[in-house]
Structure formats: structure tokens, C-alpha cells
Short mmCIF file of C-alpha atoms and ligand atoms in Angstrom, two decimals:
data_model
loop_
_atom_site.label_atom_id
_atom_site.label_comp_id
_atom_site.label_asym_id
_atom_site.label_seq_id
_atom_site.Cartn_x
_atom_site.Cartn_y
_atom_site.Cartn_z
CA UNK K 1 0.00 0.00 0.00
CA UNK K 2 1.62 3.63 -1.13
CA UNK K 3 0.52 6.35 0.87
CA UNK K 4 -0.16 9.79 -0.81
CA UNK K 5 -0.37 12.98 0.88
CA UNK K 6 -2.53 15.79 -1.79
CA UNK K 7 -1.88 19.30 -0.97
CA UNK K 8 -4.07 21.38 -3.00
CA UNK K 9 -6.90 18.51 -2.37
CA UNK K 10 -9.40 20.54 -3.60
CA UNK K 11 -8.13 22.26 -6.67
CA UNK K 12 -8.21 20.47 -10.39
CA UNK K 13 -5.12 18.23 -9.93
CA UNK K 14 -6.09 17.41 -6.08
CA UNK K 15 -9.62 16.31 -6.99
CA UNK K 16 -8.46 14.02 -9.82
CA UNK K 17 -6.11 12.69 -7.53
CA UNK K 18 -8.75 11.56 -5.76
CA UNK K 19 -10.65 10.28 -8.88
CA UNK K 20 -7.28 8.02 -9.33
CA UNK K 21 -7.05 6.60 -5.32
CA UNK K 22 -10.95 6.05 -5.61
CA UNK K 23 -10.56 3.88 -8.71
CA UNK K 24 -7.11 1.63 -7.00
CA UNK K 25 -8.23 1.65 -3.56
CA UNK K 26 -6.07 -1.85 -2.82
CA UNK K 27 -3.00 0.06 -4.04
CA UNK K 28 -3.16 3.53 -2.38
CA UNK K 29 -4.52 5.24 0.88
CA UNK K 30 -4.71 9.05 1.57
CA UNK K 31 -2.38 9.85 4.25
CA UNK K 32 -3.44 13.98 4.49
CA UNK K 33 -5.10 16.41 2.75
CA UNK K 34 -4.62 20.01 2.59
CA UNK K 35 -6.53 23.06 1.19
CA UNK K 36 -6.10 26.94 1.42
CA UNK K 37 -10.08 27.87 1.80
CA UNK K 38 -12.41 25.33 0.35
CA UNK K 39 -13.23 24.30 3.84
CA UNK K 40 -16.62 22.61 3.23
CA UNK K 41 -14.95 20.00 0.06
CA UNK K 42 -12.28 19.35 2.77
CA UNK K 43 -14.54 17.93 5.55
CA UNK K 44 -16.29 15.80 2.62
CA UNK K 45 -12.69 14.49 1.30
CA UNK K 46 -11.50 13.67 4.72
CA UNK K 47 -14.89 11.91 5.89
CA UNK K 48 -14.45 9.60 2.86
CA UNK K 49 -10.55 9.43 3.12
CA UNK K 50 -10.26 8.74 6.50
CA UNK K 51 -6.39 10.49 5.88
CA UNK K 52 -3.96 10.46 9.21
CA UNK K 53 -4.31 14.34 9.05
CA UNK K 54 -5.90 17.54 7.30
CA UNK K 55 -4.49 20.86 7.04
CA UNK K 56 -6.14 23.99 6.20
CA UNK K 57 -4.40 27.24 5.03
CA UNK K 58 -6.56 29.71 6.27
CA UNK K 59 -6.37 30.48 10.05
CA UNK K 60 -10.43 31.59 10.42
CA UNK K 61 -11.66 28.14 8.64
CA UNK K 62 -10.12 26.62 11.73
CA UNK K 63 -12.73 26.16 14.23
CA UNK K 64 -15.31 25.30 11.22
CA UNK K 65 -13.15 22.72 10.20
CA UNK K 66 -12.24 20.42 13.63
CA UNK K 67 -16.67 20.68 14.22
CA UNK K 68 -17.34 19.19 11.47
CA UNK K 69 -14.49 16.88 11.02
CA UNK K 70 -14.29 12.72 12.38
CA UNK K 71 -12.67 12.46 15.39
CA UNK K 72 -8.77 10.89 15.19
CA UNK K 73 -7.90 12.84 12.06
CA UNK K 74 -5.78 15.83 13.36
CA UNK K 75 -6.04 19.27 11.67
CA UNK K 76 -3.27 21.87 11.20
CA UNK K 77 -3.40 24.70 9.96
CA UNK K 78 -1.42 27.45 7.75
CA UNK K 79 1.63 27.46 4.96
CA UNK K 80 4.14 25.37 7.09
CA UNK K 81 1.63 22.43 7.89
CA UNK K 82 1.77 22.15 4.50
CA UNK K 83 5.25 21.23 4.54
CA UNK K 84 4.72 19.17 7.64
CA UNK K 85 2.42 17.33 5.76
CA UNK K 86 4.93 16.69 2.75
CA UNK K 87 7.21 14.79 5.27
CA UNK K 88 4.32 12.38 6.07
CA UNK K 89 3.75 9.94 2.81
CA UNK K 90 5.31 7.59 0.02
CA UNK K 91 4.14 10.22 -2.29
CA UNK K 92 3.54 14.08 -2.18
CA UNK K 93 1.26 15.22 -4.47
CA UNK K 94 1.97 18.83 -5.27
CA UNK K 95 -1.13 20.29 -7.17
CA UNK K 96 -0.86 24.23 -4.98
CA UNK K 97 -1.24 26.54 -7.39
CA UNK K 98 1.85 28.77 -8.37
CA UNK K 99 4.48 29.74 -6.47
CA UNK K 100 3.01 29.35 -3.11
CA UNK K 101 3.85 25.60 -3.67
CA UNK K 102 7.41 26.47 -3.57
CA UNK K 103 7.73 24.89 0.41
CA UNK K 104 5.80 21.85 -0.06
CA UNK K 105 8.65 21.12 -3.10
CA UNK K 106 11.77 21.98 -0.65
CA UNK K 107 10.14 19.71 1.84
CA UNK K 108 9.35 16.33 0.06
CA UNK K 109 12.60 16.17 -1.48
CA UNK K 110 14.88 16.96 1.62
CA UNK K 111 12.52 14.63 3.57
CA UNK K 112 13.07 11.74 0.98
CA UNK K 113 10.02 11.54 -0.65
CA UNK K 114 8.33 10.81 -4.08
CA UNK K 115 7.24 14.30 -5.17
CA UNK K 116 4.67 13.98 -7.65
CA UNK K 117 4.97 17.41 -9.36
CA UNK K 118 2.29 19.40 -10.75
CA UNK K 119 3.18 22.48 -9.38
CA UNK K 120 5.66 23.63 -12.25
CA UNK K 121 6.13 26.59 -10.69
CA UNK K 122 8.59 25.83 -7.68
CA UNK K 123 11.01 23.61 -9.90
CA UNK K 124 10.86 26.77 -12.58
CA UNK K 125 11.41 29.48 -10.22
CA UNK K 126 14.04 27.44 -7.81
CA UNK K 127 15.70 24.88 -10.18
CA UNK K 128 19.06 25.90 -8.52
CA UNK K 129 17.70 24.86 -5.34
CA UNK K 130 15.44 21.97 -5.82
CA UNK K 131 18.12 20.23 -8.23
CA UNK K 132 21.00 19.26 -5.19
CA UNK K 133 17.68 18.03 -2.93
CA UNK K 134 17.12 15.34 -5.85
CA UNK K 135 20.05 13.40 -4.42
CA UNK K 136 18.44 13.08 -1.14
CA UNK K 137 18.60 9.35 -0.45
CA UNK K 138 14.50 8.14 -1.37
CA UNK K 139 14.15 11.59 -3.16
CA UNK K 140 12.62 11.08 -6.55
CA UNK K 141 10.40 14.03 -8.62
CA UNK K 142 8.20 12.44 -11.19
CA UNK K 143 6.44 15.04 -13.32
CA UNK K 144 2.77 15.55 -13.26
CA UNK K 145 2.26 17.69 -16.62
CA UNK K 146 0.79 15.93 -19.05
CA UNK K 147 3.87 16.87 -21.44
CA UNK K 148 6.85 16.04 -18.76
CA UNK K 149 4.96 12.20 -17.82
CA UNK K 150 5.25 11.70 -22.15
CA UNK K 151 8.74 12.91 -22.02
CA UNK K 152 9.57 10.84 -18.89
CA UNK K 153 7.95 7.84 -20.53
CA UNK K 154 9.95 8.49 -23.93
CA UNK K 155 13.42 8.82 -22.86
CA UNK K 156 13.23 5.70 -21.40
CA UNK K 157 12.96 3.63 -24.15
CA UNK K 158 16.79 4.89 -25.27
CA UNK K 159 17.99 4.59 -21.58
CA UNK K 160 16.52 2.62 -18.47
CA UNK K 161 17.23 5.85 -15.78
CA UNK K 162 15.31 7.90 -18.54
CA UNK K 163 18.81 9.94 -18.90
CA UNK K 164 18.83 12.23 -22.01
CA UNK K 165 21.42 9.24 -24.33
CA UNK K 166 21.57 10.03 -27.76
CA UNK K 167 18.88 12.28 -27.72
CA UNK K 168 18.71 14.64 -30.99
CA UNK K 169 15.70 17.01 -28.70
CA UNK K 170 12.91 17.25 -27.06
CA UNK K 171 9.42 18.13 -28.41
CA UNK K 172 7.01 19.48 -26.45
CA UNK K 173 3.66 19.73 -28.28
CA UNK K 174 1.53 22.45 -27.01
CA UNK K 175 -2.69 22.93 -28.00
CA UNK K 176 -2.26 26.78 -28.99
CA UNK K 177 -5.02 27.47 -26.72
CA UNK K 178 -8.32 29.03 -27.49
CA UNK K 179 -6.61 32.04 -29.42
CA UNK K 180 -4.50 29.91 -32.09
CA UNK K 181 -4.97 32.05 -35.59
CA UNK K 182 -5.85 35.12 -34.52
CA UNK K 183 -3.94 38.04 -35.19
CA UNK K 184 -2.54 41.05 -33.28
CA UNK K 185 -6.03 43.05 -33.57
CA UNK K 186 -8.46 40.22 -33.15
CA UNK K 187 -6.35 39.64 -29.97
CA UNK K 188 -6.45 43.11 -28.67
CA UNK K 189 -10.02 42.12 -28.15
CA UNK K 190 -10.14 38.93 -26.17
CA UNK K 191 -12.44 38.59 -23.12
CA UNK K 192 -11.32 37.22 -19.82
CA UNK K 193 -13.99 35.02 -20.59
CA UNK K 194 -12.95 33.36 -23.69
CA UNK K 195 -9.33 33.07 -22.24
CA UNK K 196 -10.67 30.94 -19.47
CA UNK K 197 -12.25 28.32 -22.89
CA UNK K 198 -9.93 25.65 -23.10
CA UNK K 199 -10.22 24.04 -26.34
CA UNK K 200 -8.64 19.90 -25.23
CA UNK K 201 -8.31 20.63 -21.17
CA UNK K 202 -10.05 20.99 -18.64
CA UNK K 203 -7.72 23.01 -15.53
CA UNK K 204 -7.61 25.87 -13.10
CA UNK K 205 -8.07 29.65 -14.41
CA UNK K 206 -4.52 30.04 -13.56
CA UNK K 207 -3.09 27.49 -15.93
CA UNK K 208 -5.62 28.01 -18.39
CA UNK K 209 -4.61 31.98 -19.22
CA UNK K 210 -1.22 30.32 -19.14
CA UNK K 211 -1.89 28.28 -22.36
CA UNK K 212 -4.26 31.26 -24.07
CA UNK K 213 -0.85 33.00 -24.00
CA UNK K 214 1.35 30.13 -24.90
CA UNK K 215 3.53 31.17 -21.41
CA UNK K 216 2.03 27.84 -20.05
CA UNK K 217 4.37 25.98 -22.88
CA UNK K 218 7.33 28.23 -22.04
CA UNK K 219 7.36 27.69 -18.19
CA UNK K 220 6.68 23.70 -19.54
CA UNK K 221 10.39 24.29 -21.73
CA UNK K 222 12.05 25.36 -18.40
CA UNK K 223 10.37 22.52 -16.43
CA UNK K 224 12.07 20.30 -19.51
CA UNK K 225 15.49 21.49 -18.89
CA UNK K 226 15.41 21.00 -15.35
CA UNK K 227 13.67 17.87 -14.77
CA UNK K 228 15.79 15.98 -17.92
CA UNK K 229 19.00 18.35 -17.88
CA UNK K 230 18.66 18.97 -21.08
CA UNK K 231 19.99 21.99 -23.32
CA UNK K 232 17.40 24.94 -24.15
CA UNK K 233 19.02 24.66 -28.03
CA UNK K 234 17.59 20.93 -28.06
CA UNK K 235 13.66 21.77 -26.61
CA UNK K 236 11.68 22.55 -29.74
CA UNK K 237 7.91 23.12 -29.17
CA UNK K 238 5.36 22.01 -31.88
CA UNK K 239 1.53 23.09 -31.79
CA UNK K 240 -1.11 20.04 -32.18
CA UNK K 241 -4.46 20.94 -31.44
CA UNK K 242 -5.78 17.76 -30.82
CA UNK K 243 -3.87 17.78 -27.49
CA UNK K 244 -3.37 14.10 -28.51
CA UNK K 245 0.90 13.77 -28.98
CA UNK K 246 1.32 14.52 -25.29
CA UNK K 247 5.49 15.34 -26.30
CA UNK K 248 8.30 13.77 -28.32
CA UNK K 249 11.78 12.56 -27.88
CA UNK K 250 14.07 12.35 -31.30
CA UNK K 251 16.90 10.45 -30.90
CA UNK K 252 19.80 10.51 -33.05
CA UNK K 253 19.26 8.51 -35.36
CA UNK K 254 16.37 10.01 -36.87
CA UNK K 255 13.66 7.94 -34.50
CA UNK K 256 10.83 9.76 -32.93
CA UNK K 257 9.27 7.98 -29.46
CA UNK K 258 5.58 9.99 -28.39
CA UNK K 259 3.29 9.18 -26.39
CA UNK K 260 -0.22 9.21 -26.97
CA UNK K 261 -3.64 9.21 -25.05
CA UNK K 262 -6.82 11.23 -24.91
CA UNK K 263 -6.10 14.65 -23.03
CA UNK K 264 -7.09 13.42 -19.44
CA UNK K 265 -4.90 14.20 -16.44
CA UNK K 266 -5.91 11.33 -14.37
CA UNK K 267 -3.25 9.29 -16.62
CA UNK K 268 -0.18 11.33 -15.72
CA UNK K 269 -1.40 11.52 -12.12
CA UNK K 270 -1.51 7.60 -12.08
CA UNK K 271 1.59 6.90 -13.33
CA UNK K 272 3.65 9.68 -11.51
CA UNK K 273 1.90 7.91 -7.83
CA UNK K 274 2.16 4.15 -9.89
CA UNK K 275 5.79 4.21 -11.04
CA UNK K 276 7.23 1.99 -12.19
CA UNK K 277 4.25 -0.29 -12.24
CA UNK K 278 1.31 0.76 -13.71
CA UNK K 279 -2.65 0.60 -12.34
CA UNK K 280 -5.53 -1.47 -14.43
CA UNK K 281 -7.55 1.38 -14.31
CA UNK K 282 -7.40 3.17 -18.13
CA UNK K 283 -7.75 6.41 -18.47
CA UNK K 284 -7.48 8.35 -21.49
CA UNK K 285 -7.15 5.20 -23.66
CA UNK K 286 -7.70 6.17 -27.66
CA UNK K 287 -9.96 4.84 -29.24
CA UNK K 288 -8.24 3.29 -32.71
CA UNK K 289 -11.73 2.21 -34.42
CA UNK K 290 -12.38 5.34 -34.91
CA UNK K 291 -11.07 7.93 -38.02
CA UNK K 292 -9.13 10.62 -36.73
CA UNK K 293 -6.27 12.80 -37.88
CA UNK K 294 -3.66 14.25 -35.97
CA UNK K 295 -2.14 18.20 -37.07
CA UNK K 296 0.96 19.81 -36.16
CA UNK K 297 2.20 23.43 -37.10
CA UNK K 298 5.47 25.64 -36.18
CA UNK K 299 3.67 28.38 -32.74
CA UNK K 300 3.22 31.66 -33.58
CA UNK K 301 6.35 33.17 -31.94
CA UNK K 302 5.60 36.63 -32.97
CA UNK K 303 1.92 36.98 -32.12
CA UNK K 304 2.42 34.89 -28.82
CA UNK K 305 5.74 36.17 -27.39
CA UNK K 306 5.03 34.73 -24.01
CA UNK K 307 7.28 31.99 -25.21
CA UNK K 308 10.34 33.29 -26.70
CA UNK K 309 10.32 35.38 -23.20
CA UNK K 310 10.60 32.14 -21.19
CA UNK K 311 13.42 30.54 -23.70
CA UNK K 312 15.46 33.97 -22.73
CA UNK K 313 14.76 33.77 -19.13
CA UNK K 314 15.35 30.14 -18.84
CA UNK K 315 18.58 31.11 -20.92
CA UNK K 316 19.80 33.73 -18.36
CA UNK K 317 19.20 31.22 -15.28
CA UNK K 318 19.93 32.28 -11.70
CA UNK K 319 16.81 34.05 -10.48
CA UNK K 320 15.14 35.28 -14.34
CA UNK K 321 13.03 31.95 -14.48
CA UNK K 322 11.58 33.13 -10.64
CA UNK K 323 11.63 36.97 -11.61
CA UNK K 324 9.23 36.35 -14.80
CA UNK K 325 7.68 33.34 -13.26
CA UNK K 326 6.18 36.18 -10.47
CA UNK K 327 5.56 38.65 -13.16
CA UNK K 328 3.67 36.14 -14.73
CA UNK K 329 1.47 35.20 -11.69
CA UNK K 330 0.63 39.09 -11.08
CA UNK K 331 -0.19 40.13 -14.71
CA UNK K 332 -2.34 37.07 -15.54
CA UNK K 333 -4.01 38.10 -11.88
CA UNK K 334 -4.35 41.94 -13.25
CA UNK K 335 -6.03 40.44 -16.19
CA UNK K 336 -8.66 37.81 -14.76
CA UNK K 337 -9.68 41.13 -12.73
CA UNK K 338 -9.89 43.35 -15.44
CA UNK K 339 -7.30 45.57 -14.58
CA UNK K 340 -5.28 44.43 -18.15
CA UNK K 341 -6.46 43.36 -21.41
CA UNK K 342 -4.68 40.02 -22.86
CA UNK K 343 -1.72 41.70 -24.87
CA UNK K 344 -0.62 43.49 -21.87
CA UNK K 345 0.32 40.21 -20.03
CA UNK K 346 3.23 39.43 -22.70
CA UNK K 347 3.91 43.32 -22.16
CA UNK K 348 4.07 43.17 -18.72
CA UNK K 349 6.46 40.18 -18.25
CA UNK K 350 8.78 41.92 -20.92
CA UNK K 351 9.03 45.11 -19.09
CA UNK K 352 9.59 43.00 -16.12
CA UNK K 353 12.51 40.95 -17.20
CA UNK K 354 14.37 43.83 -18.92
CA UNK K 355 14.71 44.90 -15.25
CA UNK K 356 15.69 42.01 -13.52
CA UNK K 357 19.09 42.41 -11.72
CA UNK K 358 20.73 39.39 -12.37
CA UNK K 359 20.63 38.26 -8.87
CA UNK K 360 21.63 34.26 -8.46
CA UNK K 361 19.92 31.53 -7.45
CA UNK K 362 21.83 30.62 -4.53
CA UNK K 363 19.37 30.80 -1.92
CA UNK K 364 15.37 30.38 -0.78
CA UNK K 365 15.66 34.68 0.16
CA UNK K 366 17.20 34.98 -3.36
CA UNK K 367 14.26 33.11 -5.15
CA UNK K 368 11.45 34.67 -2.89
CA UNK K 369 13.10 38.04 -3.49
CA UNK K 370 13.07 37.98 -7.51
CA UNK K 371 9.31 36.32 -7.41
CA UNK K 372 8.31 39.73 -5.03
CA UNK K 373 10.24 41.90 -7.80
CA UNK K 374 8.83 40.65 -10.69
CA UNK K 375 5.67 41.30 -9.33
CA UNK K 376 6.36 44.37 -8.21
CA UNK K 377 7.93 45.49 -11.74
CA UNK K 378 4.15 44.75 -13.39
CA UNK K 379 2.42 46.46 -10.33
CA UNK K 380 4.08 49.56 -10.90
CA UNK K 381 4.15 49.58 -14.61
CA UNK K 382 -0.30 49.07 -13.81
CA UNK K 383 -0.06 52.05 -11.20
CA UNK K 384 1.97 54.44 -13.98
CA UNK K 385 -0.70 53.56 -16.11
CA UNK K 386 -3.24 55.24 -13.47
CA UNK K 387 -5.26 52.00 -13.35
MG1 MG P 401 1.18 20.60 -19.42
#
């Protein structure tokens, strides 16, 4: 029996987590949940869960929680019960949204853990840091993005550790979102709305204004280079809008491994808690009889710049991936409240990076320092703008 702890129980990933222990229930067993504020989904996951212990983020959902929660499952409370909680199963499940998730990282790795990854943003923003805590004896971080399990899955058929041998590059495919084809005007009038219309996935607002601006597949290139060590020059990104090619390894001698599966993120979630077996339960499985075809077209670098700006902070290194990273978070905030329209977000993370210092990576101060900057950088650029 593998126990799992989910922090961010209630959000997209941590609710198909669920979906995935619910289906193998003779292979894994909840150990703790934890949510920021959906108190109410909480108490229902824990009564059916039955996990050691619960943690809740916010302080004032405290009392609410332990009245209406069984007796013998302990609650905690705030950020670093989170991270308590990551030093408690087999496997961490990190589906926090953003950099907040940061901790939870730091402290399944250095505790020895499995961390299964969806939270992008802490191995983005602190590669420097989380990379040394992979050699923690029982450390191991398997990927939960759809595009990262693929790639985990195809490097291993050219080498058994899934090292990058004779690898010719990496391709990550990406959907282009709900805005592939339109041009510069037609995007100058986007609605938070449509941004938030998926056109293959089904995810959290957060990651979903990610792919409408194609900065979801950049953060997904520097999530590639530090999870496989792998050059920027050999990560090439490919749209298919079928969201069916989940990524690519070419090797080199010509041969091209992909994996392939409906777009449904209880798959990667299995096999990231599942590794190296693999549960009976399908998910995602294609459906051959059927007549389908499957597209793929160079991204539109110039109309979605989101990505080239990712390539050159993942290129500079130290704290750039963390400084643009935070910029990111705040102007894709600014524009789900209507403070920015949709072109401004590329903007905004531009202006940011052209100030970023050039600080290192060399501590947690240094990475929690550039993430606050970045911000800052599009905060004031919204306040010189008077709005
Ligand atoms: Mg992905």
C-alpha cells in the first residue's frame, strides 16, 4: 500500500487525484489532505478518506473545520503544515497553485520523498535549489504535466534511468489554446472570458490563461530542462491541437518515441503515484476504431511572445526563471480582474525581465526576493498607467 499525501486537495489536480485513489483503492490510501479555503470539500474528502491528518491554510476556517471533522484525524493549519504534511507519505502530491507551492517542493525532497509534481512553478522558479535536494537518499520528482509524464515515458525507451542518451531534442507539443490564428487586432479584443475556454483541457483559471498566452508551454520548456538536464538549443515546441501527442523525444538517429492518449490528467497523475508499475484502471485510452487525424504546425512566436520570453529567461538562469515566473502570476491576476487586457500580459512580463538584476539563485531569500520583484515590476508599470 503507497501512501499519498494531496496538498491542493481541492483544486483540479487534487480532486483528480482523488478520482485516481478512488478507482485503486487496494493500491493507495490518503495519508493527508490540505486546502487553502475550500473548507466545506475538505470535511467531505476527509470523511471519505479517513487520511492520518488535514491541514487547512486559512487560520479563520479553523474552528469550522475540527466541528465538522471525524474524530482521530488531526487538523493543522497554515503554509508550514503544509510542509509538515509533505514529510508524512510515500508520495507528495503537489497540485498548490503557483508559487506558493514552492515549500511543499523543498520539503518532500529533503525529507526523501516521491514528489509527484504538478506544481511547475517551484522547480521553474528554484531549479538551482530543488536540483542538489534530488540526491536526497529516497528523493525522486516524477512530473505531473501531461507533457513532462510523455517525455519521462519516452526517454526511457533509449535509456533505463530515462537519462537524455543520444537524444537529438525534445518536443514538447503544445494545444495553442483558445486564441491559435488570430492576429494582433483580433487579440487586442479577447475577453477574460474566452481566455478561461480551453479548447482539449479541462484546468484551473490560472493554468488556463497560461496556455491562451502560450507562457504555459514556455514555463513547460524550463520545467524540460530541469527535470531531464537537457539543453534549451535541443527543446523545440510544436503546436497540435488535438492535445493528442502529449510530447516527443528524437533520438539521433532520426527515431521519434511519443506518447499518446486522450487529453485526461488522471493518466499522468496515475503513473507519476504508480511508477514503475502501472494501475488497471485506463484512463485516457484512444480509441483506434475510430477515423481521426492528428495536425501539427510551427507556434506563432511573434503573435504569442510569451514563449520566446521564457526561452530567454530560462537562458539567463539564476533568479530570471523566478523573476518572470512572479511577473507572470501578477499580470495574468491583473487580467482575470480586469485591470489588463490580454496583450498586456506578454507586455508586462517583458518590461519585467528587462529589469531584472541578475541576482543568483543561490538561496530560498534569493528566489522569494526575484518572485516579489517581478511582481512588483508589473504592479508599478499598472499604477503608472493610473489603473
Ligand atoms: Mg502541461
Amino acid at each position: 500500500m503507497t501512501t499519498v499525501a494531496v496538498l491542493g486537495a481541492t483544486g483540479s489536480i487534487g480532486s483528480q487525484t482523488l478520482e485516481v485513489i478512488r478507482a485503486e483503492p487496494d493500491r493507495f490510501q490518503i495519508s493527508a489532505l490540505a486546502a487553502w479555503s475550500s473548507a466545506e470539500l475538505l470535511v467531505a474528502q476527509a470523511k471519505e478518506f479517513r487520511p492520518e491528518a488535514i491541514a487547512i491554510g486559512r487560520p479563520e476556517l479553523l474552528d469550522q473545520i475540527k466541528n465538522e471533522v471525524p474524530a482521530g484525524i488531526e487538523v493543522l493549519v497554515g503554509a508550514a503544515a503544509y510542509e509538515e504534511l509533505a514529510m508524512r507519505a510515500d508520495v507528495v502530491v503537489n497540485g498548490i497553485v503557483g508559487f506558493a507551492g514552492l515549500g511543499v517542493t523543498l520539503a518532500a525532497l529533503s525529507s526523501g520523498r516521491r514528489l509527484a509534481l504538478a506544481n511547475k512553478e517551484s522547480l521553474i522558479a528554484a531549479g538551482p535549489l530543488v536540483q542538489p535536494l534530488r540526491s536526497t537518499p529516497g528523493a525522486e520528482l516524477i512530473p505531473v504535466d501531461s507533457e513532462h509524464c510523455a517525455l519521462h515515458q519516452c526517454l526511457r525507451s533509449s535509456d533505463p534511468e530515462g537519462q537524455a542518451r543520444h537524444l537529438h531534442q525534445l518536443v514538447l507539443t503544445a494545444s495553442g489554446g483558445p486564441f491559435r490564428g488570430l492576429n494582433s487586432a483580433e487579440l487586442d479584443q479577447v475577453t477574460v472570458e474566452e481566455a478561461l475556454t480551453h479548447p482539449t483541457w479541462a484546468m484551473g483559471p490560472k493554468i488556463t490563461v497560461d496556455s491562451s498566452t502560450l507562457m504555459n508551454k514556455g514555463l513547460e520548456v524550463i520545467e524540460a530542462h530541469e527535470l531531464f538536464g537537457v539543453d534549451y538549443k535541443k527543446i523545440e515546441v510544436v503546436v497540435h491541437p488535438q492535445s493528442i501527442v502529449h510530447s516527443m523525444a528524437t533520438f539521433t538517429d532520426g527515431t521519434t518515441i511519443a506518447q499518446l492518449s486522450e487529453p485526461d490528467m488522471r493518466l499522468p497523475i496515475a503513473y507519476a503515484l504508480a511508477y514503475p508499475e502501472r494501475i488497471s484502471t485506463s484512463f485516457g485510452s484512444i480509441d483506434w476504431g475510430k477515423t481521426q487525424s492528428l495536425q501539427f504546425e510551427p507556434p506563432d512566436r511573434k503573435t504569442f511572445r510569451c514563449l520566446d520570453l521564457a526561452y530567454s529567461a530560462g537562458n539567463a538562469g539564476g533568479t530570471a526563471p523566478a523573476w518572470m515566473n512572479g511577473a507572470n502570476e501578477a499580470a495574468v491576476d491583473a487580467f482575470l480582474n480586469g485591470h489588463i487586457s490580454w496583450p498586456e500580459i506578454a507586455a508586462s512580463i517583458e518590461n519585467a525581465l528587462e529589469q531584472h538584476d541578475g541576482a543568483n539563485a543561490d538561496s530560498v531569500e534569493a528566489i522569494v526576493r526575484a518572485d516579489r520583484r517581478g511582481r512588483e515590476c508589473v504592479a508599478t508599470r499598472l499604477t503608472k498607467r493610473g489603473r
